[in-house]
Coordinates of C-alpha atoms and ligand atoms in Angstrom, one line a residue:
M105 CA 17.7 4.1 -0.7
N106 CA 16.3 5.5 -3.9
S107 CA 12.9 7.4 -3.6
I108 CA 9.9 5.1 -2.6
R109 CA 6.7 5.0 -4.3
N110 CA 5.2 1.5 -4.0
I111 CA 5.2 -0.2 -0.7
V112 CA 4.2 -3.7 0.5
I113 CA 3.7 -4.4 4.1
L114 CA 3.6 -7.9 5.3
T115 CA 2.0 -8.4 8.9
G116 CA 2.0 -11.4 11.1
A117 CA 0.8 -12.3 14.7
G118 CA 3.3 -10.1 16.2
V119 CA 1.1 -7.0 15.1
S120 CA -1.8 -8.1 17.0
A121 CA 0.1 -9.5 20.1
E122 CA -0.1 -6.4 22.1
S123 CA -4.0 -6.4 21.3
G124 CA -4.1 -9.6 23.5
I125 CA -4.2 -11.9 20.7
D126 CA -2.1 -15.1 20.7
T127 CA 0.8 -15.7 18.5
F128 CA 1.6 -19.1 17.3
R129 CA 5.1 -19.7 17.7
S130 CA 6.2 -17.5 20.5
A131 CA 6.6 -18.8 24.2
G132 CA 3.1 -19.6 25.4
G133 CA 1.6 -19.4 21.7
L134 CA -1.1 -21.4 20.2
W135 CA 1.1 -24.1 18.9
E136 CA 2.3 -24.9 22.4
R137 CA -1.3 -25.7 23.3
H138 CA -2.5 -27.3 20.1
R139 CA -0.9 -29.6 17.7
I140 CA -1.0 -27.9 14.3
E141 CA -1.8 -30.9 12.3
D142 CA -4.9 -31.4 14.5
V143 CA -6.3 -28.1 14.2
A144 CA -4.8 -26.2 11.2
T145 CA -4.9 -28.9 8.2
P146 CA -7.8 -30.1 6.2
E147 CA -6.9 -33.7 7.4
G148 CA -7.1 -32.6 11.1
F149 CA -10.8 -30.9 10.4
A150 CA -11.8 -34.3 8.4
R151 CA -10.7 -36.4 11.6
D152 CA -12.3 -34.1 14.4
P153 CA -14.3 -31.3 13.1
D154 CA -15.7 -30.6 16.8
L155 CA -12.2 -29.8 17.9
V156 CA -11.3 -27.6 15.1
L157 CA -14.6 -25.7 15.1
R158 CA -14.4 -25.1 19.0
F159 CA -10.7 -24.1 18.5
Y160 CA -11.9 -21.4 16.1
D161 CA -15.0 -20.6 18.1
M162 CA -12.9 -19.6 21.1
R163 CA -10.7 -17.6 18.9
R164 CA -13.4 -16.0 17.0
E165 CA -14.9 -14.9 20.4
N166 CA -11.4 -13.4 21.8
I167 CA -10.7 -11.3 18.7
Q168 CA -14.2 -9.6 18.9
K169 CA -13.1 -8.3 22.5
A170 CA -9.8 -7.1 21.3
Q171 CA -9.0 -3.7 20.1
P172 CA -6.5 -2.3 17.5
N173 CA -3.3 -1.1 18.9
A174 CA -0.9 1.8 18.0
A175 CA 0.9 -0.5 15.3
H176 CA -2.6 -0.9 13.4
D177 CA -3.3 2.7 13.8
A178 CA 0.0 3.8 12.4
L179 CA -0.3 1.4 9.4
A180 CA -4.0 2.8 8.8
R181 CA -2.4 6.3 8.9
L182 CA 0.1 5.5 6.3
D183 CA -2.4 3.9 4.2
A184 CA -4.7 7.0 4.2
A185 CA -1.7 9.3 3.5
W186 CA 0.5 7.5 1.1
E187 CA -0.1 8.8 -2.5
G188 CA 1.6 6.0 -4.1
N189 CA 0.7 2.2 -4.3
L190 CA 0.5 0.6 -1.0
L191 CA -0.6 -2.9 0.0
I192 CA -1.1 -4.4 3.6
V193 CA -0.8 -8.3 3.2
T194 CA -1.6 -9.7 6.6
Q195 CA -1.5 -13.3 7.5
N196 CA -3.7 -12.6 10.4
V197 CA -7.3 -13.6 10.5
D198 CA -8.3 -11.1 13.1
D199 CA -9.9 -7.8 11.7
L200 CA -7.7 -5.4 13.7
H201 CA -6.2 -3.6 10.4
E202 CA -9.7 -2.8 9.0
R203 CA -10.8 -1.7 12.4
A204 CA -8.1 0.8 12.6
G205 CA -9.1 2.2 9.2
A206 CA -6.8 0.2 6.8
K207 CA -8.4 0.0 3.3
R208 CA -5.5 -1.4 0.9
L209 CA -5.6 -4.8 2.7
I210 CA -5.6 -8.4 1.8
H211 CA -6.1 -11.3 4.3
M212 CA -4.0 -14.0 2.6
H213 CA -4.8 -16.6 5.4
G214 CA -8.5 -15.7 5.3
E215 CA -10.6 -14.2 8.1
H216 CA -12.2 -15.2 11.4
L217 CA -15.3 -13.4 10.7
S218 CA -16.2 -15.2 7.6
A219 CA -17.7 -18.7 7.2
W220 CA -17.3 -20.8 4.0
C221 CA -19.8 -23.3 3.1
A222 CA -18.2 -26.7 1.9
A223 CA -21.5 -27.5 0.1
C224 CA -22.3 -24.5 -2.0
D225 CA -18.9 -22.6 -1.7
A226 CA -20.7 -19.3 -0.5
R227 CA -18.9 -17.0 2.0
T228 CA -21.0 -15.3 4.8
V229 CA -20.0 -12.7 7.3
W230 CA -19.9 -14.6 10.5
R231 CA -19.4 -13.5 14.2
D232 CA -21.1 -16.4 16.1
P233 CA -20.1 -20.1 16.9
L234 CA -19.9 -22.8 14.3
A235 CA -19.4 -25.9 16.5
H236 CA -23.4 -26.5 16.8
R237 CA -23.4 -26.7 12.9
P238 CA -25.7 -24.0 11.9
P239 CA -27.1 -24.1 8.5
C240 CA -25.5 -22.0 5.7
P241 CA -27.5 -18.9 4.9
A242 CA -27.3 -19.5 1.3
C243 CA -28.0 -23.2 0.9
A244 CA -29.1 -24.3 4.4
T245 CA -26.6 -27.3 4.5
P246 CA -25.0 -27.4 7.9
A247 CA -21.5 -27.2 6.1
L248 CA -19.9 -24.3 7.3
R249 CA -16.2 -24.2 8.2
P250 CA -13.9 -21.2 9.2
D251 CA -12.9 -19.3 6.1
V252 CA -9.2 -19.6 6.8
V253 CA -6.2 -21.2 5.0
W254 CA -4.9 -24.3 6.5
F255 CA -1.6 -25.9 5.7
G256 CA -1.7 -27.5 2.2
E257 CA -4.4 -25.1 1.2
M258 CA -3.8 -22.2 -1.3
P259 CA -3.6 -18.8 0.4
Y260 CA -5.9 -16.1 -1.1
Q261 CA -5.3 -13.5 -3.8
M262 CA -1.7 -14.7 -4.5
D263 CA -1.7 -13.2 -7.9
E264 CA -2.4 -9.8 -6.7
I265 CA 0.2 -10.0 -3.8
D266 CA 2.8 -11.4 -6.4
A267 CA 2.3 -8.5 -8.7
A268 CA 2.4 -5.8 -5.9
V269 CA 5.6 -7.5 -4.5
R270 CA 7.2 -7.6 -7.9
D271 CA 6.4 -4.0 -8.3
C272 CA 7.4 -2.6 -4.9
D273 CA 10.5 -0.3 -3.9
L274 CA 10.0 -0.9 -0.3
F275 CA 8.9 -4.3 1.4
V276 CA 8.4 -4.1 5.2
S277 CA 7.8 -7.4 7.3
I278 CA 6.2 -6.9 10.5
G279 CA 5.7 -9.2 13.5
T280 CA 5.9 -12.6 11.7
S281 CA 8.3 -15.4 12.2
G282 CA 9.0 -16.2 8.7
A283 CA 8.1 -19.8 9.4
V284 CA 5.4 -20.2 6.8
Y285 CA 5.3 -20.1 3.1
P286 CA 4.7 -18.5 0.7
A287 CA 4.7 -15.6 3.0
A288 CA 8.2 -16.1 4.1
G289 CA 9.5 -16.1 0.6
F290 CA 8.2 -12.6 -0.4
V291 CA 11.3 -10.9 1.0
R292 CA 13.5 -13.0 -1.5
T293 CA 11.2 -11.7 -4.5
A294 CA 11.2 -8.2 -3.3
R295 CA 15.2 -8.2 -3.1
H296 CA 15.3 -9.8 -6.5
V297 CA 13.2 -6.9 -8.0
G298 CA 15.6 -4.3 -6.2
A299 CA 13.4 -3.2 -3.5
H300 CA 14.7 -2.1 0.0
T301 CA 13.5 -4.6 2.6
L302 CA 13.0 -3.8 6.3
E303 CA 11.9 -6.0 9.1
L304 CA 10.1 -4.8 12.3
N305 CA 9.9 -7.6 14.9
L306 CA 10.3 -8.4 18.5
D307 CA 12.9 -11.2 17.7
P308 CA 14.6 -11.7 14.6
S309 CA 12.4 -13.9 11.8
Q310 CA 13.9 -17.2 10.5
G311 CA 14.6 -15.2 7.2
S312 CA 16.1 -12.1 9.0
I313 CA 19.2 -12.3 7.1
M314 CA 17.5 -11.5 4.0
F315 CA 16.5 -8.2 5.1
H316 CA 18.5 -5.1 4.3
E317 CA 17.5 -3.6 7.7
C318 CA 16.0 -5.2 10.9
R319 CA 14.7 -3.2 13.8
L320 CA 14.0 -5.1 16.9
G321 CA 11.3 -4.1 19.6
P322 CA 7.5 -4.3 20.1
A323 CA 5.3 -3.2 17.3
T324 CA 3.5 -0.7 19.2
E325 CA 6.8 1.3 19.4
L326 CA 8.6 0.4 16.2
V327 CA 5.6 0.8 13.7
P328 CA 4.4 4.3 14.7
A329 CA 8.2 5.4 14.7
W330 CA 8.7 4.0 11.2
V331 CA 5.5 5.6 9.9
D332 CA 6.3 8.9 11.3
S333 CA 9.8 8.9 9.7
L334 CA 8.3 7.7 6.3
L335 CA 5.5 10.4 6.2
S336 CA 8.0 13.3 7.7
Ligands
LIG549 C1 5.9 -9.3 18.1 C2 5.6 -9.1 19.2 C3 5.3 -7.8 19.4 C4 5.6 -11.3 19.0 N1 5.7 -6.7 18.5 N2 6.7 -8.7 17.0 C5 8.8 -27.2 3.0 C6 9.4 -26.0 2.7 C7 8.6 -24.9 2.5 C8 7.3 -24.8 2.3 C9 6.3 -25.8 2.9 C10 7.3 -27.0 3.3 N3 6.4 -28.0 3.5 C11 5.1 -27.4 3.5 C12 5.2 -26.2 3.0 C13 4.1 -25.3 2.5 C14 3.5 -24.8 4.1 C15 4.6 -24.3 4.9 O1 5.0 -23.0 5.0 N4 4.7 -25.0 6.0 C16 5.9 -24.6 6.8 C17 5.8 -25.4 8.1 C18 7.4 -25.0 6.3 N5 2.6 -23.6 3.7 C19 1.2 -23.9 3.2 O2 0.9 -25.1 3.2 C20 0.5 -22.7 2.7 N6 0.1 -23.0 1.5 C21 0.9 -23.2 0.4 O3 2.0 -23.2 0.3 O4 0.1 -23.6 -0.8 C22 0.8 -23.9 -2.0 C23 1.5 -22.6 -2.8 C24 2.3 -23.0 -3.8 C25 2.7 -21.9 -4.4 C26 2.4 -20.6 -4.1 C27 1.5 -20.3 -3.2 C28 0.9 -21.4 -2.4 C29 -0.7 -22.4 3.6 C30 -0.3 -21.8 5.0 C31 -1.4 -21.7 5.9 C32 -0.9 -21.1 7.1 N7 -2.0 -21.1 8.1 C33 -1.9 -20.7 9.5 C34 -3.4 -20.7 10.2 C35 -4.3 -19.7 9.6 C36 -5.6 -19.8 10.3 C37 -5.5 -19.5 11.8 O5 -5.2 -18.4 12.1 O6 -5.7 -20.3 12.5 O7 -1.5 -19.2 9.4 S1 -0.5 -21.2 10.4 C38 -0.1 -19.7 11.3 O8 1.2 -19.2 10.8 C39 -1.1 -18.8 10.8 C40 -0.2 -17.6 10.4 O9 -0.6 -16.7 9.5 C41 1.2 -18.3 10.1 C42 2.4 -17.4 10.3 O10 2.7 -17.2 11.7 P1 3.0 -15.7 12.2 O11 2.3 -14.7 11.8 O12 4.6 -15.5 11.6 O13 3.1 -15.9 13.8 P2 4.4 -16.6 14.7 O14 3.6 -17.1 16.0 O15 5.0 -17.7 14.0 O16 5.3 -15.6 14.9 C43 5.0 -14.5 15.8 C44 6.0 -13.3 15.3 O17 5.5 -12.1 16.0 C45 7.4 -13.6 16.0 O18 8.5 -13.3 14.9 C46 7.6 -12.6 17.1 O19 8.9 -12.1 17.2 C47 6.8 -11.5 16.8 N8 6.2 -10.9 18.0 N9 5.3 -10.1 19.8 C48 6.4 -7.2 17.4 N10 4.7 -7.3 20.4

């Protein structure tokens, strides 16, 4: 591996699993109990907004009780110490990376603690339920929805992410199944530009074969060990 200066780290639900937050596709995950098309598409929301708002109210409450784990802490430590470019791109909508102290962070699939008004487009920090249709603080219309990216919607800050992946020397994917695009395609771009690619995961992802290196185990063990070796 040549010397590393620019790092992109993609994280998924596995990085928060040991904080007690459900993954989507693992055994017992959210998609075993809820149909994706009912709760994670704009069409599902249009059909049954009460169901979708209750699903997100329950998860918003749960994430506020959860605490960052050793993997979030290690990534925040790396963010603070790394002098080159570094970007953590999380698919997670929880706030555990920032609560651990990470600063160079993009939430490509949105955030639980943000509400988006379908009437005036304003975004508001939001910790409370939405199912009772509270008014938007900006325009008073009761048209708030979770500020998350559903299937068929465009993930956030794609230009910034794409530029970082195209400029990285090291791409690391942590705790994601590689089932959802465009995130699942970042490793291909990173390889195309000559970056070293590393997967840290409990089980191999769908795109595991694309990575130069794959280390298997729980994020709370693998991530601190990897960060220690990078900083030593
Ligand atoms: C541990 C662990 C431990 C467990 N330690 N690890 C056909 C082909 C290709 C693409 C498409 C297609 N048809 C449609 C598409 C596009 C579609 C898509 O990808 N569909 C797939 C089903 C194929 N994508 C979209 O629609 C996206 N938008 C889009 O493409 O716009 C157009 C566009 C064009 C060009 C450029 C850019 C864009 C939007 C996707 C939105 C995804 N939204 C969700 C919900 C967000 C809100 C919410 O949280 O409710 O995002 S779905 C869900 O999946 C969530 C996650 O972020 C995402 C990924 O899941 P993740 O994180 O990988 O979790 P799991 O559960 O799948 O995996 C857990 C992993 O953890 C496993 O690997 C375990 O091993 C591991 N693990 N414990 C370490 N302790």
